[in-house]
XYZ file of C-alpha atoms in Angstrom:
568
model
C -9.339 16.209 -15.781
C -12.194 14.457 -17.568
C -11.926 12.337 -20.778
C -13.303 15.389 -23.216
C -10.448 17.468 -21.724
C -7.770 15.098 -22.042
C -8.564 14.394 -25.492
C -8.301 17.943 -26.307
C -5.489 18.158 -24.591
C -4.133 15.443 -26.420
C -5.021 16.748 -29.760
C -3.178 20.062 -29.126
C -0.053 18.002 -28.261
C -0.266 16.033 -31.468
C -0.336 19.442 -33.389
C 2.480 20.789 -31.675
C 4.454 17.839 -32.108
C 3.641 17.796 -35.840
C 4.550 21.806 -36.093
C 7.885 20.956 -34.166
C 9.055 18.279 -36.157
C 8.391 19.698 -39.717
C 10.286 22.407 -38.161
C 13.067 20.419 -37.166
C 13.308 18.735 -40.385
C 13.449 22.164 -42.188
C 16.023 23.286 -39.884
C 18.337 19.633 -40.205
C 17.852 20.002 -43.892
C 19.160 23.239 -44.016
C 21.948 22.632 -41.997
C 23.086 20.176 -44.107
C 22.698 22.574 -47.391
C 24.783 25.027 -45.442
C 27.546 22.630 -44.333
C 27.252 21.726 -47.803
C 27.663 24.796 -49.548
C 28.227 27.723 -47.762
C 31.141 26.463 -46.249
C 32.750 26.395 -49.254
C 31.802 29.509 -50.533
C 34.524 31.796 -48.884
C 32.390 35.098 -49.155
C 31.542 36.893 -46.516
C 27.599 37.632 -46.680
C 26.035 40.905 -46.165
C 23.382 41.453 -44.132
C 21.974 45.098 -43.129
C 25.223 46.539 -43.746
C 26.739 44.089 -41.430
C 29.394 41.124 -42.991
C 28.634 37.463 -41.846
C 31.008 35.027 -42.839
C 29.344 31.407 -44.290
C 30.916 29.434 -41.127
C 28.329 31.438 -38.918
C 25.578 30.593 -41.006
C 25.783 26.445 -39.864
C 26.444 27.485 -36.253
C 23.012 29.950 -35.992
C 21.398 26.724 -37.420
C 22.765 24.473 -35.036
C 21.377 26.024 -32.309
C 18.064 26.493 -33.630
C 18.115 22.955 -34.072
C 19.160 22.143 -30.266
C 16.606 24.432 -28.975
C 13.770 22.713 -31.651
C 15.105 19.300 -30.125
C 14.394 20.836 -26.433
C 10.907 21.751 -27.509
C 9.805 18.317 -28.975
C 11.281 16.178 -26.663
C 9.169 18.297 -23.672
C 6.092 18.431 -25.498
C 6.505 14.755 -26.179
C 9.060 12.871 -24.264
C 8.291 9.224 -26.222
C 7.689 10.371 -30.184
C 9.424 13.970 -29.887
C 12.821 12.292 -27.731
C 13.096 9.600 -30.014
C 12.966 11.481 -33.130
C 15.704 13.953 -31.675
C 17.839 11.573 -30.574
C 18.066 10.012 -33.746
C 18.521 12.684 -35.469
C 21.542 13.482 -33.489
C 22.866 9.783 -33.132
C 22.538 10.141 -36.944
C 24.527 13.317 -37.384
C 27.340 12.340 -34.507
C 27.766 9.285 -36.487
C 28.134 11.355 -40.059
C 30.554 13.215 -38.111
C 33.092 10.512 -36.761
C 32.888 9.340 -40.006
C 33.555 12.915 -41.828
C 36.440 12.913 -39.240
C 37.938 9.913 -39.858
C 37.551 10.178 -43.753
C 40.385 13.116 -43.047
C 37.902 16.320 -42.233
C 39.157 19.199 -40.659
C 40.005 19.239 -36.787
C 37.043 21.534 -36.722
C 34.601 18.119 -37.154
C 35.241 17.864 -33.410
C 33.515 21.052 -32.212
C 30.686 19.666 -33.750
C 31.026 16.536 -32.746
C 31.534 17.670 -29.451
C 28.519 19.891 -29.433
C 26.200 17.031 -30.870
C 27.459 14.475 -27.957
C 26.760 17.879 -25.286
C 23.250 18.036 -27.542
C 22.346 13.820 -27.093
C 23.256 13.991 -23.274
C 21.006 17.123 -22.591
C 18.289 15.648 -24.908
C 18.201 12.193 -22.483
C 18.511 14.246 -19.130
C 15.608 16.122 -20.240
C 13.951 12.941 -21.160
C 14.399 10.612 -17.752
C 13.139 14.299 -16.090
C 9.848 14.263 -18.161
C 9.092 10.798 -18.442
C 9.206 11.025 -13.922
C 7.155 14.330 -14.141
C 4.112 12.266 -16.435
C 4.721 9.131 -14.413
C 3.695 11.375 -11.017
C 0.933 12.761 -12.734
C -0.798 9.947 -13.443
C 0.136 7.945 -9.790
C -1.195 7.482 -6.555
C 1.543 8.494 -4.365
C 0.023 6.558 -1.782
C -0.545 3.414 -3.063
C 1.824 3.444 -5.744
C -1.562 2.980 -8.497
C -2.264 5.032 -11.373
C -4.540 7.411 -10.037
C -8.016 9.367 -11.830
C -5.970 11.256 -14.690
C -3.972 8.008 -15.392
C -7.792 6.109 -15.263
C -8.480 9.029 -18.047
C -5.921 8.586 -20.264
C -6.361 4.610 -19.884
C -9.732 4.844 -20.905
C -9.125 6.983 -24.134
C -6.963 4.483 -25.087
C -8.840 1.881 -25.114
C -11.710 3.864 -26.902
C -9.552 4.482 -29.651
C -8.756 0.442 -29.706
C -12.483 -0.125 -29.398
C -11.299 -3.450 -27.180
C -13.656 -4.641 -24.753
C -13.254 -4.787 -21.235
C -15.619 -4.732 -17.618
C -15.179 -1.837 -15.425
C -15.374 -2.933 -12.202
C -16.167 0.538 -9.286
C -14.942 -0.248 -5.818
C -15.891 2.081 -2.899
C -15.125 1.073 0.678
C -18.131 1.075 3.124
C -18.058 3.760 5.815
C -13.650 4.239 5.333
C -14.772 7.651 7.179
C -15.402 5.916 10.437
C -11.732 4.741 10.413
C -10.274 7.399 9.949
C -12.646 9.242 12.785
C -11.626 6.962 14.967
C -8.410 5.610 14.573
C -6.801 8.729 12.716
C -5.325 9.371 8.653
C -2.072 7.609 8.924
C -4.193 4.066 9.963
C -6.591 4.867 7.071
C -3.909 5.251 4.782
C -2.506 1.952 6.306
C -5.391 0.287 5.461
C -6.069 1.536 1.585
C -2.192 0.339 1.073
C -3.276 -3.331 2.094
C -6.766 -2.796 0.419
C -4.807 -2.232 -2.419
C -2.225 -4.473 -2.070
C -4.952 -7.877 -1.206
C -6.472 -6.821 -4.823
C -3.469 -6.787 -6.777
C -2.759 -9.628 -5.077
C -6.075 -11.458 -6.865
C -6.032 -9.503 -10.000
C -5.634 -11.968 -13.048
C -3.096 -10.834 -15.649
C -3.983 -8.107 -17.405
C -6.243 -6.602 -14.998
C -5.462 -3.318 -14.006
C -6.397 -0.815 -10.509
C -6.240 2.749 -9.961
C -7.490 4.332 -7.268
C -9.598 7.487 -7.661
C -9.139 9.211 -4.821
C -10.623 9.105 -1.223
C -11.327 5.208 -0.351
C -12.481 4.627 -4.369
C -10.934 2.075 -6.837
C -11.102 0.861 -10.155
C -10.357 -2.081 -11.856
C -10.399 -3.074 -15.966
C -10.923 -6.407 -16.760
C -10.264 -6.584 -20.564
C -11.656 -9.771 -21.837
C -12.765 -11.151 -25.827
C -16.863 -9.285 -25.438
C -17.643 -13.005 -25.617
C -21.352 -14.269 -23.404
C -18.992 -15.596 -20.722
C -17.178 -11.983 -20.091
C -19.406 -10.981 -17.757
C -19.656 -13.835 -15.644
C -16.388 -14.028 -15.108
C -15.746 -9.815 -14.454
C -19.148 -11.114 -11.676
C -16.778 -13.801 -10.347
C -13.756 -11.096 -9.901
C -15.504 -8.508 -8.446
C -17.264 -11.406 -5.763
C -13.580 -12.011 -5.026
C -12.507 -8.526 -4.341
C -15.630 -7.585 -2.184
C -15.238 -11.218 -0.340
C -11.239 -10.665 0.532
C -11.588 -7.289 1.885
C -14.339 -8.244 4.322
C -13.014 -11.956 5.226
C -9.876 -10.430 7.185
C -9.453 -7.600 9.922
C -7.489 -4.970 9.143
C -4.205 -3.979 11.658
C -3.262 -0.976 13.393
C -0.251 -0.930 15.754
C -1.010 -5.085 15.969
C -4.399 -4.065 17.297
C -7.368 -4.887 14.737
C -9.102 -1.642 12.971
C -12.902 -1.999 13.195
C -14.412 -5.474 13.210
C -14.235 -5.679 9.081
C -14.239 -3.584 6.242
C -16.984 -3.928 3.508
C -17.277 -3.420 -0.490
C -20.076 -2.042 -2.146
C -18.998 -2.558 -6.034
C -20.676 -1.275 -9.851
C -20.088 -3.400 -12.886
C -20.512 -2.036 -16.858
C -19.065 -3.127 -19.380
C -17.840 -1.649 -22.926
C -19.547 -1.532 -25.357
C -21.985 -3.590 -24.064
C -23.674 -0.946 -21.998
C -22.462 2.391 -23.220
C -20.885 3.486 -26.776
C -18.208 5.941 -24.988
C -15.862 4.610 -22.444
C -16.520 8.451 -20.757
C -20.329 7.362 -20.055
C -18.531 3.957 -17.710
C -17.785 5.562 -14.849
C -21.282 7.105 -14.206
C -22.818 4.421 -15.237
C -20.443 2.041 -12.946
C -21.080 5.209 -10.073
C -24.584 4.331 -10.249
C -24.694 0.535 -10.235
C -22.158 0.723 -7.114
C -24.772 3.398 -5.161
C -27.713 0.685 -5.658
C -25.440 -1.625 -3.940
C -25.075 0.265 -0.814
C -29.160 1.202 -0.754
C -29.420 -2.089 -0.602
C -27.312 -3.109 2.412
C -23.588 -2.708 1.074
C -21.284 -5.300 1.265
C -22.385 -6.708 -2.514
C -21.909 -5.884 -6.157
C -24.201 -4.445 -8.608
C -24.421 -4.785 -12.149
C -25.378 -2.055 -14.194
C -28.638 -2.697 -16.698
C -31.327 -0.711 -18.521
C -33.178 0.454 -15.678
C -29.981 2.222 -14.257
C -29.294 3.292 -18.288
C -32.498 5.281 -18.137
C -32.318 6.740 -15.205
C -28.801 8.520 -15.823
C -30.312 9.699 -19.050
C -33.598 10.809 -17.577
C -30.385 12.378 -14.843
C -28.972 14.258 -17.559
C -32.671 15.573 -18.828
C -33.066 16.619 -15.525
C -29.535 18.398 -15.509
C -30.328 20.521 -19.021
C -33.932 21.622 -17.153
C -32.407 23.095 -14.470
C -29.547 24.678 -16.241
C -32.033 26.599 -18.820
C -34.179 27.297 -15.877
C -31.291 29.486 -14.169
C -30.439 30.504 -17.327
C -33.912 31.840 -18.723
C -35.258 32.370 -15.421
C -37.964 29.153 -15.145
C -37.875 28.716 -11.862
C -39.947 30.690 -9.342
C -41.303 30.303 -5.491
C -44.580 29.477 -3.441
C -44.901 29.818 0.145
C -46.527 28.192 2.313
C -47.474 29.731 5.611
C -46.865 28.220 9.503
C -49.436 29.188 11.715
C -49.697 28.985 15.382
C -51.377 25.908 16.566
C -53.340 27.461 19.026
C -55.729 30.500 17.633
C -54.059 29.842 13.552
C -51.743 33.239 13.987
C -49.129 33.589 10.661
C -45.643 33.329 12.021
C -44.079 33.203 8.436
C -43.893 31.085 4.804
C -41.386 28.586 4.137
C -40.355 29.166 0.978
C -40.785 26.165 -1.815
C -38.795 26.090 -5.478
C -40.671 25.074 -8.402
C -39.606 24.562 -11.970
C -41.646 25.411 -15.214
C -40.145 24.456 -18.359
C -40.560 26.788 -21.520
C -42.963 24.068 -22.953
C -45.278 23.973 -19.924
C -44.176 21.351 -18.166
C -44.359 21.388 -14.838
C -41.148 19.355 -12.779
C -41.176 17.999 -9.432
C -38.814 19.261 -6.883
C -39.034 15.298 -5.555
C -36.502 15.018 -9.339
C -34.989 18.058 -9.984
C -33.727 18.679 -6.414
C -32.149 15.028 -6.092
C -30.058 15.748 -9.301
C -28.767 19.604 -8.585
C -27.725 18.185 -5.222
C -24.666 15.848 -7.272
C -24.024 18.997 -9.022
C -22.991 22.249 -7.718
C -26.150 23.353 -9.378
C -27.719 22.938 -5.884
C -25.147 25.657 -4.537
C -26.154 28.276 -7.313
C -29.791 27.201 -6.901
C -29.791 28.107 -3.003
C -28.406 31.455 -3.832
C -31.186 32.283 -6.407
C -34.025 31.215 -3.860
C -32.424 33.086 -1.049
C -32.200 36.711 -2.733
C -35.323 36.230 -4.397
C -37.302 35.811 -0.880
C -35.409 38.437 0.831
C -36.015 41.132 -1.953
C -39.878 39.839 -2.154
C -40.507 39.739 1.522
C -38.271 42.870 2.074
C -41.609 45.437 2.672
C -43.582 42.860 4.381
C -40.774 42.153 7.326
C -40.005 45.921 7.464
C -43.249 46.902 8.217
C -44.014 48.404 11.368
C -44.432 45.932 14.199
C -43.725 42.937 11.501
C -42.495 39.476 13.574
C -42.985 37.531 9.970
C -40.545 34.975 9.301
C -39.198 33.905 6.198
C -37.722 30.539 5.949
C -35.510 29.644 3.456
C -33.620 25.636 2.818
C -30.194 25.565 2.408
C -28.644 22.231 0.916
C -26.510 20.157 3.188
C -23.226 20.905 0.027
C -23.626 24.742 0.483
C -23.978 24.933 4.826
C -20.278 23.193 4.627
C -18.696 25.784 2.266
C -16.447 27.929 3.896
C -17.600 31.169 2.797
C -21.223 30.274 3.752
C -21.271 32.923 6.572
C -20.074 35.739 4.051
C -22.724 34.879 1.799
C -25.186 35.051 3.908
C -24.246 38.213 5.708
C -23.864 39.794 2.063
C -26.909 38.375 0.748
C -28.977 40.398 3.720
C -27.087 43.538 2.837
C -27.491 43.746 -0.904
C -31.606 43.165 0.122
C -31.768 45.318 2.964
C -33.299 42.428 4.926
C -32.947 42.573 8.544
C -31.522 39.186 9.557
C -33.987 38.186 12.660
C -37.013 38.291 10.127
C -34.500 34.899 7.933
C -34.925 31.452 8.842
C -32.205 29.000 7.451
C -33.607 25.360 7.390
C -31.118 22.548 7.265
C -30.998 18.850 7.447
C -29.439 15.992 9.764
C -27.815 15.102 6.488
C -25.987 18.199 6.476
C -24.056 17.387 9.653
C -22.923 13.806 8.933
C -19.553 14.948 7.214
C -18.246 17.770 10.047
C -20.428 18.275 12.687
C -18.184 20.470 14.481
C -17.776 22.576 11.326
C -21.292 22.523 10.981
C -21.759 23.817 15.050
C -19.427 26.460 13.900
C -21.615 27.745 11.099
C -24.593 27.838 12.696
C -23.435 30.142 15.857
C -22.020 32.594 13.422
C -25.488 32.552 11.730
C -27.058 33.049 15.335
C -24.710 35.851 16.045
C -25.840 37.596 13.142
C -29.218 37.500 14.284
C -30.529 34.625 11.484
C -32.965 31.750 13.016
C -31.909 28.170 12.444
C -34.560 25.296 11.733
C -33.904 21.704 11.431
C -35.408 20.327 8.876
C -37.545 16.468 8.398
C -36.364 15.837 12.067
C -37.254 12.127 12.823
C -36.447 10.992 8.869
C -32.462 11.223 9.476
C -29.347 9.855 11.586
C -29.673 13.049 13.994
C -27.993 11.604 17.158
C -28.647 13.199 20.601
C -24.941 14.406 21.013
C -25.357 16.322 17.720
C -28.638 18.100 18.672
C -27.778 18.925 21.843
C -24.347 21.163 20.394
C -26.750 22.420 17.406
C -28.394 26.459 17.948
C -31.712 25.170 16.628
C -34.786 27.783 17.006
C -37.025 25.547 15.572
C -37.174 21.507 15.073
C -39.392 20.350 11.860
C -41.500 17.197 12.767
C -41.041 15.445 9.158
C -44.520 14.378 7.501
C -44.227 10.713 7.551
C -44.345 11.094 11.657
C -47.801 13.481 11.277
C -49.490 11.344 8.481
C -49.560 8.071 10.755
C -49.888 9.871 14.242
C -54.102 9.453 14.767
C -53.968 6.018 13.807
C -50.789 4.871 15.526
C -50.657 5.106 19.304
C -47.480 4.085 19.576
C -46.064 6.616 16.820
C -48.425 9.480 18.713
C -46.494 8.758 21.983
C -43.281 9.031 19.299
C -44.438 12.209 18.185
C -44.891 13.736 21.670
C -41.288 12.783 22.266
C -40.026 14.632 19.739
C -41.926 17.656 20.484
C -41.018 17.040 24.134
C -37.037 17.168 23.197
C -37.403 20.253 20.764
C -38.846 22.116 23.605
C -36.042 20.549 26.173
C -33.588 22.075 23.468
C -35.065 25.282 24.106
C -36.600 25.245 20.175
C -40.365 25.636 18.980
C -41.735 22.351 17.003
C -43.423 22.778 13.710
C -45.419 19.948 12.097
C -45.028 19.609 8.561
C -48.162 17.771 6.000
C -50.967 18.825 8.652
C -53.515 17.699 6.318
C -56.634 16.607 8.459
C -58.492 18.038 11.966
C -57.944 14.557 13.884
C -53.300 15.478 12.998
C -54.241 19.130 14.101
C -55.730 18.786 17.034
C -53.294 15.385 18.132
C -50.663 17.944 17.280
C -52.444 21.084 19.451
C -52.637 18.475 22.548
C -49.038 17.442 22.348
C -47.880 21.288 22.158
C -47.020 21.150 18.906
C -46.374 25.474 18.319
C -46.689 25.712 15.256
C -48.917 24.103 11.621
C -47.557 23.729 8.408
C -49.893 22.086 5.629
C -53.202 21.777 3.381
C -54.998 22.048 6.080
C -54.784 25.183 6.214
C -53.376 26.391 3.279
C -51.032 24.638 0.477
C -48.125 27.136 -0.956
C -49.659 30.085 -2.246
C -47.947 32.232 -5.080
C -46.374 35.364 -4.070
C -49.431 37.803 -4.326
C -51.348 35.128 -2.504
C -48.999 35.299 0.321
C -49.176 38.848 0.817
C -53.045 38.336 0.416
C -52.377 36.250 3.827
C -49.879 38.646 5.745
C -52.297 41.689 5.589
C -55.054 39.097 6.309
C -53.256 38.734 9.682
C -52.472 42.154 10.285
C -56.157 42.790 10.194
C -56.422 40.377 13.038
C -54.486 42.793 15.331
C -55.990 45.597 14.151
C -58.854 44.384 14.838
């Protein structure tokens, strides 16, 4: 739950607590106007032809009261118990008075009823005050956990007190638990937690937000010296977690832990306490670009690039709404004799205005998002129903490539959508080309392995993509159905003056042919790269060289260009 839901949410409590209690008050009042009056009447009152006597009327009121009392003290277990139970302390009181003043015996069912009414009203209190105290805790740690951070933080906008929040993520947590399995990792976040708590000055408080994530809030006067001292805390925390191994079965875990750690402040560097926790998210990710193990603070720089973030954001939801975006393709010949083997297909983004945005931003920022899922859809259905005549055609071998975000390969109907993506366009599935990246096997390789042969089965052609600009590891590649390895472009733009990266390059071509996979060189821009490339067995060209991405008339302009070749 984010802070604009929880607000909502908390607004619809407040009006139902509101609606409750003028109803309860209505109901108390009347019940006191009936024990009042109507017991004394005598009458019996009709009603629809049936007779009521006036001792029923106080009863029916009663319990309309009791169930009232149920209702606010669940809706609101602080305000809506309190104001029951004295309500009812009040009344059980009026009535041990009434009784000893000389009332009637019948004081007593009352009485009795109201005591019955007070102990049900504080069983059902104790139960909701647990149920919103595990809602808002960590039950591994024992810390409030992200909902609890939410509802902190709308507090404390509503006091408007400053405070530092201080974002704490753990630096490579995953390998632990890899290696020495879930229960040691969650041994080691209890003692990560419990050597911060330990340090924490008074008034500091840590929740943990899930995974190996943390946050503390320092609350301090706003004065000039606030954030030097929320700097001198967070050195503290990053220092104590990296000064002392960590135990597992009284064998060390790992040589150390790191800290990588954001710092913002309120209001200093955002008027919303919802803006701190991106803002913190990005001050902590500069910290680990530049070598982990150190705090960040957030400044103006990082300020404008969350809002140039969220710019970003709007663009590419109006482009999938109005339809902005569209594709170029750029084709991959054969090195030797420049045959077309197929077009890699390349998003582009034109806003309504005219502007022009490069993939190089918009890509970066769908990628956070699930945008990036959505987007891969779009491009995918668009090239198969585009391409569909070209690839049917009569002795066609074109391929059509197609990228496919590291997010989307891991989600666990990825299969399904591809298989129903080819049906809906009629696309034969040896004519697709699915181009990943080493990024997308860092989180589950063996999930990733998985994928990819059900791909193959289905007849689809896997490519790796920007090979050489990763953390692909041997082990990986050789498990990985690759049909064709992409030599990234910083490799070909240095390869005729660099012997030593030429001898690099003919490595990697070596290996993707060792693999049993063709090599394609991508950002072939000159005849010296081409013909380096040609030499080394490179199979296949990608760049200006000899063409840059053509629009989609263009491209069929270049597949019957080919055709003419063998007809020829």
């Amino acid at each position: 739950m984010n802070q604009e839901e929880h607000r909502r949410e908390q607004s619809w409590q407040k009006r139902k607590l509101i609606v409750l209690t003028i109803l309860f008050v209505m109901l108390q009042a009347s019940l006191l106007y009936a024990e009042a009056n109507m017991m004394h009447a005598g009458r019996p009152i009709i009603v629809a032809g049936h007779a009521f006597t006036p001792f029923a009327i106080p009863g029916i009121l009663a319990a309309l009261k009791a169930i009232v009392c149920a209702l606010l003290t669940v809706t609101d277990y602080r305000i809506g118990g309190r104001i029951s139970l004295a309500v009812i302390i009040l009344d059980i009181l009026r009535m041990v008075v009434g009784l000893v003043m000389g009332g009637s015996l019948g004081i007593i069912v009352g009485l009795t009823n109201q005591i019955m009414l007070f102990v049900i009203i504080c069983i059902i209190q104790s139960y909701m005050k647990r149920v919103s105290t595990r809602s808002i805790t960590d039950d591994l740690t024992g810390l409030r956990n992200r909902r609890g951070l939410m509802i902190d933080l709308v507090r404390r906008g509503e006091k408007r007190d400053p405070f530092t929040l201080i974002y704490l993520d753990l630096d490579n947590f995953k390998y632990i638990n890899d290696t020495y399995g879930h229960p040691a990792g969650d041994r080691v976040l209890q003692e990560v937690a419990g050597r911060w708590q330990a340090i924490l000055p008074k008034g500091t408080e840590l929740f943990r937000m899930g995974g190996d994530e943390f946050v503390a809030i320092f609350p301090h006067d706003g004065g000039p010296a606030a954030l030097k001292e929320a700097e001198t805390l967070t050195g503290k925390l990053v220092t104590c977690i990296g000064s002392k191994q960590f135990d597992h079965d009284k064998s060390p875990v790992d040589k150390y832990l790191t800290v990588s750690a954001g710092i913002v402040s309120y209001p200093q560097n955002a008027p919303r306490t919802d803006l701190l926790i991106g803002y913190a998210d990005v001050a902590m990710y500069q910290a680990k670009r530049t070598g982990k193990n150190k705090y960040y603070v957030f400044d103006e720089d990082m300020g404008r690039k969350i809002q140039r973030e969220l710019e970003m954001e709007a663009h590419i939801r109006e482009g999938l709404d109005k339809n902005l975006f569209y594709l170029v393709y750029q084709p991959q010949f054969t090195s030797e004799g420049k045959r077309l083997r197929g077009f890699e297909s390349l998003l582009r983004l034109k806003t309504e205005n005219g502007e022009f945005i490069s993939p190089g931003e918009f890509i970066p920022v769908a990628e956070k998002t699930d945008l990036i899922i959505e987007i891969d859809r779009m491009v995918l259905r668009r090239a198969l129903r585009e391409f569909h005549d070209a690839v049917t055609a009569p002795g066609s071998q074109l391929m059509i490539s197609v990228n496919i975000s590291s997010r989307h390969v891991t989600e666990p109907d990825f299969v399904d959508e591809i298989r129903a993506a080819l049906a809906e366009c009629s696309f034969p599935a040896n004519h697709l080309e699915l181009e990943i990246t080493e990024y997308s096997m860092i989180e589950n390789v063996d999930k990733v392995v998985e994928t990819l042969n059900e791909l193959k089965a289905m007849g689809v052609e896997i490519a790796m993509d920007d090979f050489g600009s990763g953390y692909a590891s041997l082990s990986w590649l050789a498990k990985m159905p690759i049909d064709l390895l992409k030599l990234d472009k910083s490799l070909v733009d240095d390869i005729a003056g660099s012997p030593k990266n030429t001898e690099f390059v003919n490595l990697i071509i070596a290996m993707g042919h060792l693999l049993g996979a063709n090599v394609v060189a991508e950002g072939v821009e000159h005849e010296t790269q081409k013909e380096i490339l040609k030499e080394k067995e490179c199979n296949y060209i990608q760049g200006f060289l000899w063409s840059k991405p053509l629009e989609y008339s263009k491209a069929l302009e270049c597949v019957a260009a080919d055709r003419k070749l063998d007809e020829s």
